[in-house]
Amino acid sequence: CGVKRRIVALFHGCGQAGIRAVCRREVVPYLTGRQVGGNLHALLSDTCPIMPSETILIIQFMHHGDVLLATAAADALKQAEPDCAVDMLVYKGMEDIVADNPLIRRVLTVDRNWKKQGVGYQLRQEYALLREIRAQGYDVVLNYSDRWRAGLAAVFSGAPVRLAYPRARGGNGLWRRMHTSVLRQREGVHVVERNLHLLSPLNLPAAETGRVRMAVSDAVRASLRQKLAQQGWAGQDYVLLHPGSRWFFKCWPSENTAQIVQRLIDGGRAVVLTAAPDAREHAMLEAVRRQVVPSEDTPLFVLDGTLNLRELAAAIEGAELFVGVDSVPMHIAAALDKPQVALFGPTRLENWRPYSDRATVVWAGDYGELPHPDQIDTRDERSLLTAIPTEAVWQAVEGRLGG
C-alpha cells in the first residue's frame, strides 16, 4: 500500500529488522518499541496522504446518531481519494443507518448479545471478528470509540496508522501504545468537526469539508411509499413531524406539537407523524392525534412504529420540512440536506445541533433556565423543553417553508 511504501524510507539505517517489520505490517510496533517512542505522526505528518489503493477502517461503538456523524470522515477520505476503500466497525443494530451509503464499502459488527451466550461463545466470536479485521489489511484505522474492545480491534488490524482520541475514563498509557497517534480533542466544537479533526495526521486536502452523508435506496423509497399509500397518500407534499426521542427529557409537550400540526393542516399542508416502535412514543403520538381536528381536504398520516430506520429516512427525504427534537431523525434530516426546525433543550448545542445550513434551532435556554448538561438524569421523563413557546416554533416553521 502507499503508506507502507512511504514508510520504507524511514527505515534507512535501521537494518533488515526494520525492513522485515514493514513486510510483516509491523511498522508501528517496530517504531514504537525501538525508534520513536510511539509518535508515528511526527515522522509521517508531511509524507502520508491517502493513496488510491488504501483501505481505512472507522470504528464507532456508540448509537445511531454517532455512527451517522462519523460518515463525515468517510466523505472527507473519499473526496481526497475517490478510489480508497472505507469500512466501518459498529455495534450490531447500528449498521442500518449506513447500510445504503455508497461511501462505505462494508460494515463489520460486534453483537453485544454474544456475552449472553456464555464466555466461550463470546470469545470465539470476538476472535473470529479480529481475524476478519486482520485479513482486510487495513492501512489506516480511525478509532472514534474509547472502549478497550475498539483499541484491541485497532491493534489487531495491523494497520500502520491508528488514530484515536484519549480515553475519558483513564488508562491512557496503554491506550497510547495501542495507537500510533492519540490527538487532543477539540473543545467547544461540533462532533462532526471533532470527527474530521482526527484526520489531521493524514494531511488530506480540505478535510474540513467532509459532510455527514446518508443514502436511501430505491427499494426503501418504494416500501415507504407503499405504507403511506395504505393510509390514502396520493403523492402530495407533506411536512413530517417526529416528536419523540429515546430520552423523553428532550421532548416537547404533546399539546404544543398538536398546535403546530393543527396550524399546518389549517393552512392546507398535509402532515406525516412518525414514531419509533416504542410504547412511550406511541402514547405521545396518540396524545397529539387526539388533539388535532382533521380536515377533509388536508390529510394527517400517522406512521406509528411502522417504519424501520431506513424507511424513516425515506420519509424525511420526501418531506418539504422536518420538525423534530434532538434525536437521530434530526441528524438524518441534516445528512439528507432537508430543511428542518429542531427543538433543543439542555444538550450541548455546540456539539449536537443539526450540522446543516438549512436548519433552524429553537433552544429552550432562550426562554427559561435549563440544567447543566452534566447534571441531566436521562431517566427523567419530564420534558425540559416546556419553556419553548408554540409561537416561536411556528415562526421557525413558517420561515423554513417560506424559504
Coordinates of C-alpha atoms in Angstrom, one line a residue:
C1 CA 0.0 0.0 0.0
G2 CA 1.0 3.6 -0.3
V3 CA 1.6 4.1 3.4
K4 CA 3.9 1.1 3.6
R5 CA 5.9 2.1 0.6
R6 CA 6.5 5.5 2.0
I7 CA 7.4 4.2 5.5
V8 CA 10.1 2.1 4.0
A9 CA 12.1 5.2 3.5
L10 CA 12.0 5.8 7.3
F11 CA 14.0 2.6 7.9
H12 CA 17.1 3.8 6.1
G13 CA 19.8 2.8 8.5
C14 CA 17.5 0.6 10.6
G15 CA 18.8 -2.6 9.1
Q16 CA 17.0 -5.8 8.0
A17 CA 14.8 -5.9 11.1
G18 CA 13.1 -2.6 10.1
I19 CA 12.5 -3.9 6.5
R20 CA 11.1 -7.1 7.9
A21 CA 8.8 -5.1 10.1
V22 CA 7.4 -3.3 7.0
C23 CA 6.8 -6.6 5.2
R24 CA 5.0 -8.1 8.2
R25 CA 2.8 -5.0 8.7
E26 CA 4.6 -4.4 12.0
V27 CA 5.7 -0.9 11.3
V28 CA 4.2 0.6 14.4
P29 CA 5.4 -1.9 16.9
Y30 CA 8.9 -1.7 15.5
L31 CA 8.9 2.1 15.6
T32 CA 7.2 2.3 18.9
G33 CA 9.5 -0.1 20.6
R34 CA 12.8 0.8 19.0
Q35 CA 12.8 4.2 17.4
V36 CA 10.3 7.0 18.0
G37 CA 8.5 6.3 21.3
G38 CA 5.1 5.7 19.7
N39 CA 4.7 9.1 17.9
L40 CA 4.5 7.9 14.3
H41 CA 2.6 11.0 13.4
A42 CA 5.8 13.1 14.0
L43 CA 7.5 11.1 11.2
L44 CA 4.6 10.8 8.8
S45 CA 2.8 14.1 9.1
D46 CA 4.3 15.6 5.9
T47 CA 4.6 12.4 3.9
C48 CA 1.4 10.4 4.4
P49 CA -1.5 11.4 2.2
I50 CA -4.2 8.8 1.4
M51 CA -3.4 6.7 -1.6
P52 CA -5.8 5.1 -4.1
S53 CA -5.0 1.5 -3.0
E54 CA -5.5 2.1 0.7
T55 CA -8.2 0.8 2.9
I56 CA -9.5 2.6 6.0
L57 CA -11.5 1.3 9.0
I58 CA -13.7 3.6 11.0
I59 CA -14.6 2.3 14.5
Q60 CA -17.6 3.8 16.3
F61 CA -19.1 1.9 19.2
M62 CA -22.0 4.2 20.1
H63 CA -25.5 4.9 18.9
H64 CA -27.1 5.5 15.5
G65 CA -26.5 9.2 15.6
D66 CA -22.8 8.8 16.5
V67 CA -22.4 6.3 13.7
L68 CA -24.1 8.6 11.2
L69 CA -22.0 11.6 12.2
A70 CA -18.8 9.6 11.7
T71 CA -19.7 9.4 8.0
A72 CA -18.2 12.9 7.6
A73 CA -14.8 11.3 7.9
A74 CA -15.6 8.8 5.2
D75 CA -16.8 11.7 3.0
A76 CA -13.5 13.6 3.5
L77 CA -11.5 10.5 2.7
K78 CA -13.4 9.8 -0.5
Q79 CA -13.1 13.4 -1.5
A80 CA -9.4 13.2 -1.1
E81 CA -9.0 9.9 -2.9
P82 CA -12.2 8.5 -4.5
D83 CA -10.7 5.1 -5.0
C84 CA -9.8 4.4 -1.4
A85 CA -12.0 1.9 0.4
V86 CA -13.7 2.8 3.7
D87 CA -15.2 0.2 6.1
M88 CA -16.9 0.7 9.4
L89 CA -17.0 -1.3 12.6
V90 CA -20.1 -0.7 14.8
Y91 CA -22.4 -2.4 17.2
K92 CA -24.9 -4.8 15.7
G93 CA -28.2 -2.9 15.2
M94 CA -26.4 0.3 14.3
E95 CA -25.4 -0.8 10.8
D96 CA -28.8 0.1 9.2
I97 CA -28.0 3.8 9.3
V98 CA -25.1 3.3 6.9
A99 CA -26.3 0.2 5.0
D100 CA -27.1 2.0 1.7
N101 CA -24.3 4.6 2.0
P102 CA -22.1 4.5 -1.1
L103 CA -19.2 5.9 0.9
I104 CA -18.9 2.7 2.9
R105 CA -17.6 -0.5 1.3
R106 CA -18.7 -2.8 4.1
V107 CA -19.9 -2.8 7.7
L108 CA -18.5 -5.1 10.3
T109 CA -20.5 -5.6 13.6
V110 CA -20.0 -6.5 17.2
D111 CA -23.0 -8.2 18.7
R112 CA -23.4 -7.1 22.4
N113 CA -25.6 -10.2 22.9
W114 CA -22.6 -12.5 22.4
K115 CA -21.9 -12.4 26.1
K116 CA -25.4 -13.8 26.9
Q117 CA -24.3 -17.0 25.2
G118 CA -21.5 -17.7 27.6
V119 CA -17.9 -16.7 27.9
G120 CA -16.7 -19.4 25.5
Y121 CA -19.1 -18.4 22.8
Q122 CA -18.3 -14.7 23.2
L123 CA -14.5 -15.4 22.9
R124 CA -14.9 -17.4 19.8
Q125 CA -17.0 -14.7 18.1
E126 CA -14.6 -11.9 19.2
Y127 CA -11.6 -13.9 17.9
A128 CA -13.3 -14.6 14.6
L129 CA -14.1 -10.9 14.2
L130 CA -10.5 -9.9 15.0
R131 CA -9.2 -12.4 12.4
E132 CA -11.6 -11.0 9.8
I133 CA -10.4 -7.5 10.6
R134 CA -6.8 -8.6 10.3
A135 CA -7.5 -10.2 7.0
Q136 CA -8.7 -6.9 5.4
G137 CA -5.1 -5.5 5.5
Y138 CA -6.2 -2.0 6.7
D139 CA -3.7 0.8 6.2
V140 CA -5.4 3.3 8.5
V141 CA -7.7 2.9 11.5
L142 CA -9.8 5.9 12.7
N143 CA -11.0 4.9 16.2
Y144 CA -13.8 7.2 17.5
S145 CA -14.6 4.9 20.4
D146 CA -12.8 4.9 23.7
R147 CA -13.7 1.3 24.6
W148 CA -11.0 -1.3 25.1
R149 CA -12.6 -3.5 22.5
A150 CA -12.1 -0.8 20.0
G151 CA -8.4 -0.4 20.9
L152 CA -7.9 -4.1 20.6
A153 CA -9.5 -4.1 17.2
A154 CA -7.2 -1.3 16.1
V155 CA -4.1 -3.1 17.3
F156 CA -5.2 -6.4 15.8
S157 CA -5.8 -4.8 12.5
G158 CA -2.1 -4.4 11.9
A159 CA -2.7 -1.0 10.3
P160 CA 0.5 1.1 10.3
V161 CA -1.5 4.2 11.1
R162 CA -4.0 4.0 14.0
L163 CA -5.5 7.3 15.2
A164 CA -7.7 8.0 18.3
Y165 CA -8.6 10.5 20.9
P166 CA -7.8 10.0 24.6
R167 CA -10.0 7.8 26.8
A168 CA -12.3 9.7 29.1
R169 CA -12.1 7.0 31.7
G170 CA -8.4 6.7 32.3
G171 CA -5.9 4.0 31.1
N172 CA -4.4 6.3 28.6
G173 CA -0.8 4.9 29.0
L174 CA -1.9 1.6 27.5
W175 CA -4.3 3.4 25.1
R176 CA -1.4 5.4 23.6
R177 CA 0.5 2.2 23.0
M178 CA -2.5 0.8 21.1
H179 CA -2.5 3.7 18.6
T180 CA 0.2 5.5 16.6
S181 CA -1.2 8.9 17.5
V182 CA -3.6 10.0 20.2
L183 CA -4.8 13.5 19.4
R184 CA -6.1 16.1 21.8
Q185 CA -9.8 16.6 21.4
R186 CA -11.0 20.0 20.2
E187 CA -13.4 21.5 22.8
G188 CA -16.4 23.6 22.1
V189 CA -16.9 22.4 18.5
H190 CA -19.5 20.2 16.8
V191 CA -19.0 16.4 17.0
V192 CA -18.6 16.4 13.2
E193 CA -15.7 18.9 13.4
R194 CA -14.2 16.8 16.1
N195 CA -14.5 13.7 13.9
L196 CA -12.8 15.5 11.0
H197 CA -10.0 16.7 13.2
L198 CA -8.9 13.1 13.8
L199 CA -8.0 13.0 10.1
S200 CA -5.4 15.8 10.5
P201 CA -2.3 13.5 10.6
L202 CA -3.3 12.2 7.2
N203 CA -2.9 15.7 5.7
L204 CA -5.9 15.4 3.5
P205 CA -6.7 18.4 1.2
A206 CA -9.6 20.4 2.7
A207 CA -10.5 17.6 5.2
E208 CA -12.8 20.1 7.0
T209 CA -15.2 20.0 4.0
G210 CA -16.3 16.4 4.9
R211 CA -20.1 16.3 5.3
V212 CA -22.4 13.8 7.0
R213 CA -24.0 11.7 4.3
M214 CA -26.9 9.2 4.3
A215 CA -28.3 7.5 1.3
V216 CA -31.8 6.0 0.6
S217 CA -32.2 3.1 -1.8
D218 CA -35.0 2.9 -4.4
A219 CA -36.3 -0.2 -2.7
V220 CA -36.6 1.6 0.6
R221 CA -38.4 4.5 -1.0
A222 CA -40.8 2.1 -2.6
S223 CA -41.5 0.5 0.7
L224 CA -42.2 3.8 2.4
R225 CA -44.5 5.0 -0.4
Q226 CA -46.5 1.8 -0.1
K227 CA -47.0 2.3 3.6
L228 CA -48.1 5.9 3.0
A229 CA -50.4 4.8 0.2
Q230 CA -52.1 2.4 2.5
Q231 CA -53.3 5.4 4.5
G232 CA -54.5 7.2 1.5
W233 CA -51.5 9.2 0.5
A234 CA -51.7 10.2 -3.2
G235 CA -48.3 11.7 -3.7
Q236 CA -49.0 15.1 -2.2
D237 CA -46.3 17.1 -0.4
Y238 CA -46.2 16.9 3.3
V239 CA -44.4 18.2 6.4
L240 CA -43.0 15.5 8.7
L241 CA -43.0 15.7 12.5
H242 CA -41.2 13.3 14.7
P243 CA -41.8 14.5 18.2
G244 CA -40.2 11.6 20.1
S245 CA -36.7 10.7 21.4
R246 CA -35.2 7.8 23.2
W247 CA -34.8 10.2 26.2
F248 CA -38.1 12.0 27.0
F249 CA -36.5 15.0 28.7
K250 CA -35.6 16.1 25.1
C251 CA -39.3 16.1 24.0
W252 CA -41.7 19.0 23.7
P253 CA -45.2 18.7 25.3
S254 CA -47.7 16.9 23.1
E255 CA -50.2 19.8 23.3
N256 CA -47.6 22.1 21.8
T257 CA -46.8 19.6 19.0
A258 CA -50.6 19.2 18.3
Q259 CA -50.9 23.0 17.9
I260 CA -48.2 23.0 15.2
V261 CA -49.9 20.1 13.4
Q262 CA -53.3 21.9 13.5
R263 CA -51.9 25.1 12.1
L264 CA -50.2 23.2 9.3
I265 CA -53.4 21.4 8.4
D266 CA -55.5 24.5 8.7
G267 CA -53.0 26.1 6.3
G268 CA -53.6 23.4 3.7
R269 CA -50.4 21.3 4.3
A270 CA -50.5 17.6 4.7
V271 CA -48.7 16.2 7.8
V272 CA -47.0 13.0 8.5
L273 CA -46.5 12.0 12.1
T274 CA -43.9 9.3 12.9
A275 CA -42.7 7.5 16.0
A276 CA -40.4 4.7 16.9
P277 CA -41.8 1.3 17.8
D278 CA -41.8 2.3 21.5
A279 CA -44.8 2.3 23.9
R280 CA -44.0 5.7 25.2
E281 CA -43.6 7.2 21.8
H282 CA -46.9 5.5 20.8
A283 CA -48.6 7.2 23.7
M284 CA -47.1 10.6 22.7
L285 CA -48.4 10.3 19.1
E286 CA -51.8 9.2 20.3
A287 CA -51.9 12.3 22.6
V288 CA -51.1 14.5 19.6
R289 CA -53.6 12.9 17.3
R290 CA -56.4 13.2 19.8
Q291 CA -55.9 17.0 19.9
V292 CA -55.9 17.5 16.2
V293 CA -59.1 18.2 14.3
P294 CA -58.8 16.5 10.9
S295 CA -59.7 18.2 7.6
E296 CA -61.3 16.5 4.6
D297 CA -59.0 18.4 2.2
T298 CA -55.7 18.2 4.1
P299 CA -54.9 14.7 5.4
L300 CA -52.9 13.6 8.5
F301 CA -50.9 10.5 8.1
V302 CA -49.7 8.6 11.2
L303 CA -46.9 6.1 10.8
D304 CA -46.7 4.9 14.4
G305 CA -43.9 2.5 14.9
T306 CA -44.4 1.0 11.4
L307 CA -41.2 2.3 9.8
N308 CA -37.7 0.9 10.2
L309 CA -34.9 3.4 10.3
R310 CA -34.2 3.5 6.6
E311 CA -37.9 3.9 5.8
L312 CA -38.0 6.8 8.2
A313 CA -35.0 8.3 6.3
A314 CA -37.0 7.9 3.1
A315 CA -40.0 9.6 4.7
I316 CA -37.8 12.5 5.8
E317 CA -36.2 12.7 2.4
G318 CA -39.6 13.1 0.8
A319 CA -40.8 15.8 3.1
E320 CA -41.0 19.5 2.4
L321 CA -39.8 20.1 6.0
F322 CA -38.8 18.1 9.0
V323 CA -39.8 19.2 12.5
G324 CA -38.3 17.3 15.5
V325 CA -36.2 17.3 18.6
D326 CA -32.6 16.4 19.5
S327 CA -32.6 12.8 18.2
V328 CA -31.4 10.6 15.4
P329 CA -34.1 11.7 12.9
M330 CA -32.8 15.3 13.3
H331 CA -29.3 14.2 12.2
I332 CA -30.8 12.1 9.4
A333 CA -32.6 15.3 8.1
A334 CA -29.3 17.2 8.2
A335 CA -27.5 14.3 6.4
L336 CA -30.2 14.4 3.7
D337 CA -29.8 18.2 3.4
K338 CA -33.5 18.7 4.2
P339 CA -35.0 22.0 5.6
Q340 CA -35.7 21.5 9.3
V341 CA -36.8 23.0 12.6
A342 CA -35.1 21.4 15.6
L343 CA -36.1 21.9 19.2
F344 CA -33.3 21.7 21.7
G345 CA -33.1 21.5 25.5
P346 CA -30.1 21.1 27.8
T347 CA -27.9 19.0 25.5
R348 CA -24.7 20.8 24.5
L349 CA -25.9 22.8 21.5
E350 CA -22.5 23.5 20.1
N351 CA -21.7 19.8 20.0
W352 CA -25.0 18.2 18.8
R353 CA -27.0 20.8 16.8
P354 CA -28.1 19.7 13.3
Y355 CA -25.0 20.0 11.2
S356 CA -26.7 21.9 8.4
D357 CA -27.2 25.3 6.9
R358 CA -30.8 24.5 6.3
A359 CA -31.7 24.0 10.0
T360 CA -33.4 26.4 12.4
V361 CA -32.8 25.6 16.0
V362 CA -35.2 26.7 18.7
W363 CA -33.4 26.4 22.1
A364 CA -35.2 26.2 25.4
G365 CA -32.4 28.1 27.0
D366 CA -33.6 31.3 25.3
Y367 CA -36.9 31.1 27.1
G368 CA -36.0 29.7 30.6
E369 CA -33.5 28.1 32.9
L370 CA -32.0 24.7 31.9
P371 CA -30.0 22.3 34.0
H372 CA -26.3 21.9 33.2
P373 CA -25.7 19.1 30.6
D374 CA -23.6 17.2 33.1
Q375 CA -26.5 17.2 35.7
I376 CA -29.1 15.6 33.5
D377 CA -30.7 12.4 34.7
T378 CA -31.5 10.6 31.4
R379 CA -34.1 8.5 33.3
D380 CA -36.1 11.7 34.0
E381 CA -39.2 11.6 31.7
R382 CA -40.2 15.1 32.4
S383 CA -39.9 17.4 29.4
L384 CA -37.2 20.0 29.7
L385 CA -38.5 21.9 26.7
T386 CA -41.7 23.3 28.2
A387 CA -40.4 26.8 28.2
I388 CA -40.3 26.9 24.3
P389 CA -43.4 28.8 23.2
T390 CA -45.6 27.5 20.4
E391 CA -45.3 30.8 18.6
A392 CA -41.5 30.6 18.4
V393 CA -41.7 27.2 16.8
W394 CA -44.4 28.3 14.4
Q395 CA -42.4 31.3 13.2
A396 CA -39.4 29.0 12.6
V397 CA -41.7 26.6 10.6
E398 CA -43.1 29.4 8.5
G399 CA -39.6 30.7 7.9
R400 CA -38.4 27.4 6.6
L401 CA -41.5 26.7 4.5
G402 CA -41.3 30.2 3.0
G403 CA -37.6 29.7 2.2

